[in-house]
Amino acid sequence: MVEDGSRILSSVVSSQLDVHAKYGGVVPELASREHLRAITAVVRQAMEQAASSYTDLCAVAVTQGPGLVGSLLVGMTYAKAICFARGLPLIGVNHIEGHIHAVAMEAGAKLELPALALVVSGGHTHLFDMRGDGVYRLLGKTRDDAAGEAYDKVAKLLGFTYPGGPVLDQLAPYGRPGAMRFPRAKMKGNELDFSFSGLKTAVLRWVESRDMTAEIETRRAFVKHTPRPSLEQWLSITPQTTLDAIAAFQQTVIDELLTRAEAAADAMRAQSMVISGGVACNAGLRAAAQRSRLPYAVFFPTPALSTDNAAMIAAAAFPKYQRGEFADMTLRANASLALAR
Ligand code: KG4
Ligand code: ZN
């Protein structure tokens, strides 16, 4: 629950990671089933934490998309049911706009416009020119994998657990990023677009060029009895050369993200930069952005608000509430809803 678009009264996140971990990625069918199982308890807990009840609500915000359609439908149906039963207005919010608002909610007036927004998650690597609330222009996006997806796929091929981003991020400081060099993507056409499939293939080729089967199998066997290894445990079953490859991979992703974000910010004369979405948790990315001494402020959400959460959706709904932009019961979930073109 969020008050006035900025004060978080409660934020409840129900993690399904353990359900998906053994499959090495999100299984859509299991995701919607888990949403269904969790939603009533999550809403009840959010009310309890905020010491509130349905009578305190002014509106219900719901993620319209993009995302997995089954999971979106569960939230959409539940939100509509609350609105119908309580006579409350319904507000549809774009998932990506939610990620941007996770930052806007915390930064408040310090976030000067126009801002360059880099939304970087398991499904998106998008650059937006943001001029005002609801005023976005798409400047560039990934042509293949999202950055988070690249982390997850590289982690999986090396025998690490899902989600791969947090594990590789933890291990990267133990490797030497200069020990090897992975290729940077050269974009024809829009130079602000991203591509991570070449990098992923380069890591795959590197693995294939060495005999790593035993090492990878050791990690896969280890997580069968210890599903969430500690950093020390990962380090004990990961040789230095693999740590070097992880550091080089992370360095490449960070370079790709920041080079294009900075070029886009320069081109649009941005007054600030917003980096949001699950990959914004990345410690290396945060450190690199702080080190670059840019002529504008760079804002990251606190890690708890970087990955998917309901508070950012409620925050993004508030300006729409003020403008009276309400949806009706025909609002549909849209798995590929665009924020801007
Ligand atoms: O925003 P999010 O929670 O869900 C989507 O909308 O996709 O992002 C999840 C993604 C996953 O791919 C995960 O591996 C990545 O964010 N991620 C990270 C880190 N923490 C989460 N990637 C790199 N470094 C991290 N520390
Ligand atoms: Zn997300």
PDB file of C-alpha atoms and ligand atoms in Angstrom, residues 17 26 66-67 95-96 99 119-124 146-153 155 161-170 249-250 253 257 276-286 303 305-309 312, ligand 1:
ATOM      1  CA  LEU A  17      12.364 -18.318  -6.886  1.00  0.00           C
ATOM      2  CA  VAL A  26      10.743 -19.068 -14.728  1.00  0.00           C
ATOM      3  CA  PRO A  66       4.363  -6.390 -20.115  1.00  0.00           C
ATOM      4  CA  GLY A  67       4.936  -9.729 -18.410  1.00  0.00           C
ATOM      5  CA  HIS A  95       5.271  -2.682 -15.597  1.00  0.00           C
ATOM      6  CA  ILE A  96       8.176  -0.621 -17.010  1.00  0.00           C
ATOM      7  CA  HIS A  99      10.240   0.345 -12.468  1.00  0.00           C
ATOM      8  CA  VAL A 119      15.201  -0.054 -17.485  1.00  0.00           C
ATOM      9  CA  VAL A 120      17.174  -3.229 -17.238  1.00  0.00           C
ATOM     10  CA  SER A 121      15.568  -6.468 -16.065  1.00  0.00           C
ATOM     11  CA  GLY A 122      15.011 -10.097 -17.006  1.00  0.00           C
ATOM     12  CA  GLY A 123      12.703  -9.039 -19.840  1.00  0.00           C
ATOM     13  CA  HIS A 124      13.856  -5.523 -20.763  1.00  0.00           C
ATOM     14  CA  ALA A 146      17.680  -8.604 -22.087  1.00  0.00           C
ATOM     15  CA  ALA A 147      20.700  -8.004 -19.827  1.00  0.00           C
ATOM     16  CA  GLY A 148      19.116  -9.954 -16.949  1.00  0.00           C
ATOM     17  CA  GLU A 149      18.357 -12.793 -19.338  1.00  0.00           C
ATOM     18  CA  ALA A 150      22.027 -12.830 -20.410  1.00  0.00           C
ATOM     19  CA  TYR A 151      23.041 -13.101 -16.729  1.00  0.00           C
ATOM     20  CA  ASP A 152      20.561 -15.931 -16.182  1.00  0.00           C
ATOM     21  CA  LYS A 153      21.645 -17.850 -19.299  1.00  0.00           C
ATOM     22  CA  ALA A 155      24.911 -18.512 -15.017  1.00  0.00           C
ATOM     23  CA  THR A 161      21.557 -21.288  -9.894  1.00  0.00           C
ATOM     24  CA  TYR A 162      18.636 -19.151 -11.098  1.00  0.00           C
ATOM     25  CA  PRO A 163      18.414 -16.181 -10.986  1.00  0.00           C
ATOM     26  CA  GLY A 164      21.951 -15.827 -12.267  1.00  0.00           C
ATOM     27  CA  GLY A 165      22.382 -12.069 -11.803  1.00  0.00           C
ATOM     28  CA  PRO A 166      22.799 -11.995  -8.022  1.00  0.00           C
ATOM     29  CA  VAL A 167      25.182 -15.005  -8.018  1.00  0.00           C
ATOM     30  CA  LEU A 168      27.478 -13.705 -10.788  1.00  0.00           C
ATOM     31  CA  ASP A 169      27.410 -10.205  -9.269  1.00  0.00           C
ATOM     32  CA  GLN A 170      28.586 -11.616  -5.917  1.00  0.00           C
ATOM     33  CA  PHE A 249      31.369 -10.926 -18.537  1.00  0.00           C
ATOM     34  CA  GLN A 250      30.065  -8.525 -15.874  1.00  0.00           C
ATOM     35  CA  VAL A 253      27.576  -5.961 -19.619  1.00  0.00           C
ATOM     36  CA  LEU A 257      24.782  -0.555 -20.556  1.00  0.00           C
ATOM     37  CA  SER A 276      15.953   0.661 -12.626  1.00  0.00           C
ATOM     38  CA  GLY A 277      14.763  -2.958 -12.907  1.00  0.00           C
ATOM     39  CA  GLY A 278      16.233  -6.155 -11.428  1.00  0.00           C
ATOM     40  CA  VAL A 279      19.716  -5.650 -12.945  1.00  0.00           C
ATOM     41  CA  ALA A 280      19.882  -2.237 -11.212  1.00  0.00           C
ATOM     42  CA  CYS A 281      20.674  -4.273  -8.052  1.00  0.00           C
ATOM     43  CA  ASN A 282      24.053  -5.039  -9.621  1.00  0.00           C
ATOM     44  CA  ALA A 283      26.804  -3.782  -7.316  1.00  0.00           C
ATOM     45  CA  GLY A 284      29.305  -3.470 -10.170  1.00  0.00           C
ATOM     46  CA  LEU A 285      26.880  -1.385 -12.242  1.00  0.00           C
ATOM     47  CA  ARG A 286      26.114   0.898  -9.288  1.00  0.00           C
ATOM     48  CA  PRO A 303      17.653  -2.903  -3.952  1.00  0.00           C
ATOM     49  CA  LEU A 305      12.529  -1.670  -4.934  1.00  0.00           C
ATOM     50  CA  SER A 306      14.752  -2.661  -7.895  1.00  0.00           C
ATOM     51  CA  THR A 307      13.263  -6.100  -8.483  1.00  0.00           C
ATOM     52  CA  ASP A 308       9.536  -6.570  -9.118  1.00  0.00           C
ATOM     53  CA  ASN A 309       7.320  -5.222  -6.328  1.00  0.00           C
ATOM     54  CA  MET A 312       6.330   0.749  -7.556  1.00  0.00           C
TER      55      MET A 312
HETATM   56  O1  KG4 B   1      12.804  -6.643 -12.638  1.00  0.00           O
HETATM   57  P1  KG4 B   1      12.929  -8.075 -12.277  1.00  0.00           P
HETATM   58  O2  KG4 B   1      12.737  -8.479 -10.837  1.00  0.00           O
HETATM   59  O3  KG4 B   1      11.931  -8.955 -13.100  1.00  0.00           O
HETATM   60  C1  KG4 B   1      11.666  -8.686 -14.444  1.00  0.00           C
HETATM   61  O4  KG4 B   1      10.809  -7.818 -14.702  1.00  0.00           O
HETATM   62  O5  KG4 B   1      12.372  -9.327 -15.276  1.00  0.00           O
HETATM   63  O6  KG4 B   1      14.394  -8.571 -12.792  1.00  0.00           O
HETATM   64  C2  KG4 B   1      14.863  -9.901 -12.666  1.00  0.00           C
HETATM   65  C3  KG4 B   1      16.210  -9.997 -13.380  1.00  0.00           C
HETATM   66  C4  KG4 B   1      16.779 -11.427 -13.444  1.00  0.00           C
HETATM   67  O7  KG4 B   1      17.205 -11.669 -14.771  1.00  0.00           O
HETATM   68  C5  KG4 B   1      17.959 -11.380 -12.490  1.00  0.00           C
HETATM   69  O8  KG4 B   1      19.016 -12.274 -12.831  1.00  0.00           O
HETATM   70  C6  KG4 B   1      18.385  -9.933 -12.591  1.00  0.00           C
HETATM   71  O9  KG4 B   1      17.188  -9.194 -12.682  1.00  0.00           O
HETATM   72  N1  KG4 B   1      19.162  -9.496 -11.420  1.00  0.00           N
HETATM   73  C7  KG4 B   1      20.458  -9.119 -11.480  1.00  0.00           C
HETATM   74  C8  KG4 B   1      20.857  -8.838 -10.144  1.00  0.00           C
HETATM   75  N2  KG4 B   1      19.771  -9.029  -9.325  1.00  0.00           N
HETATM   76  C9  KG4 B   1      18.746  -9.432 -10.125  1.00  0.00           C
HETATM   77  N3  KG4 B   1      21.298  -9.015 -12.528  1.00  0.00           N
HETATM   78  C10 KG4 B   1      22.560  -8.625 -12.275  1.00  0.00           C
HETATM   79  N4  KG4 B   1      23.022  -8.346 -11.024  1.00  0.00           N
HETATM   80  C11 KG4 B   1      22.211  -8.436  -9.942  1.00  0.00           C
HETATM   81  N5  KG4 B   1      22.684  -8.154  -8.726  1.00  0.00           N
END
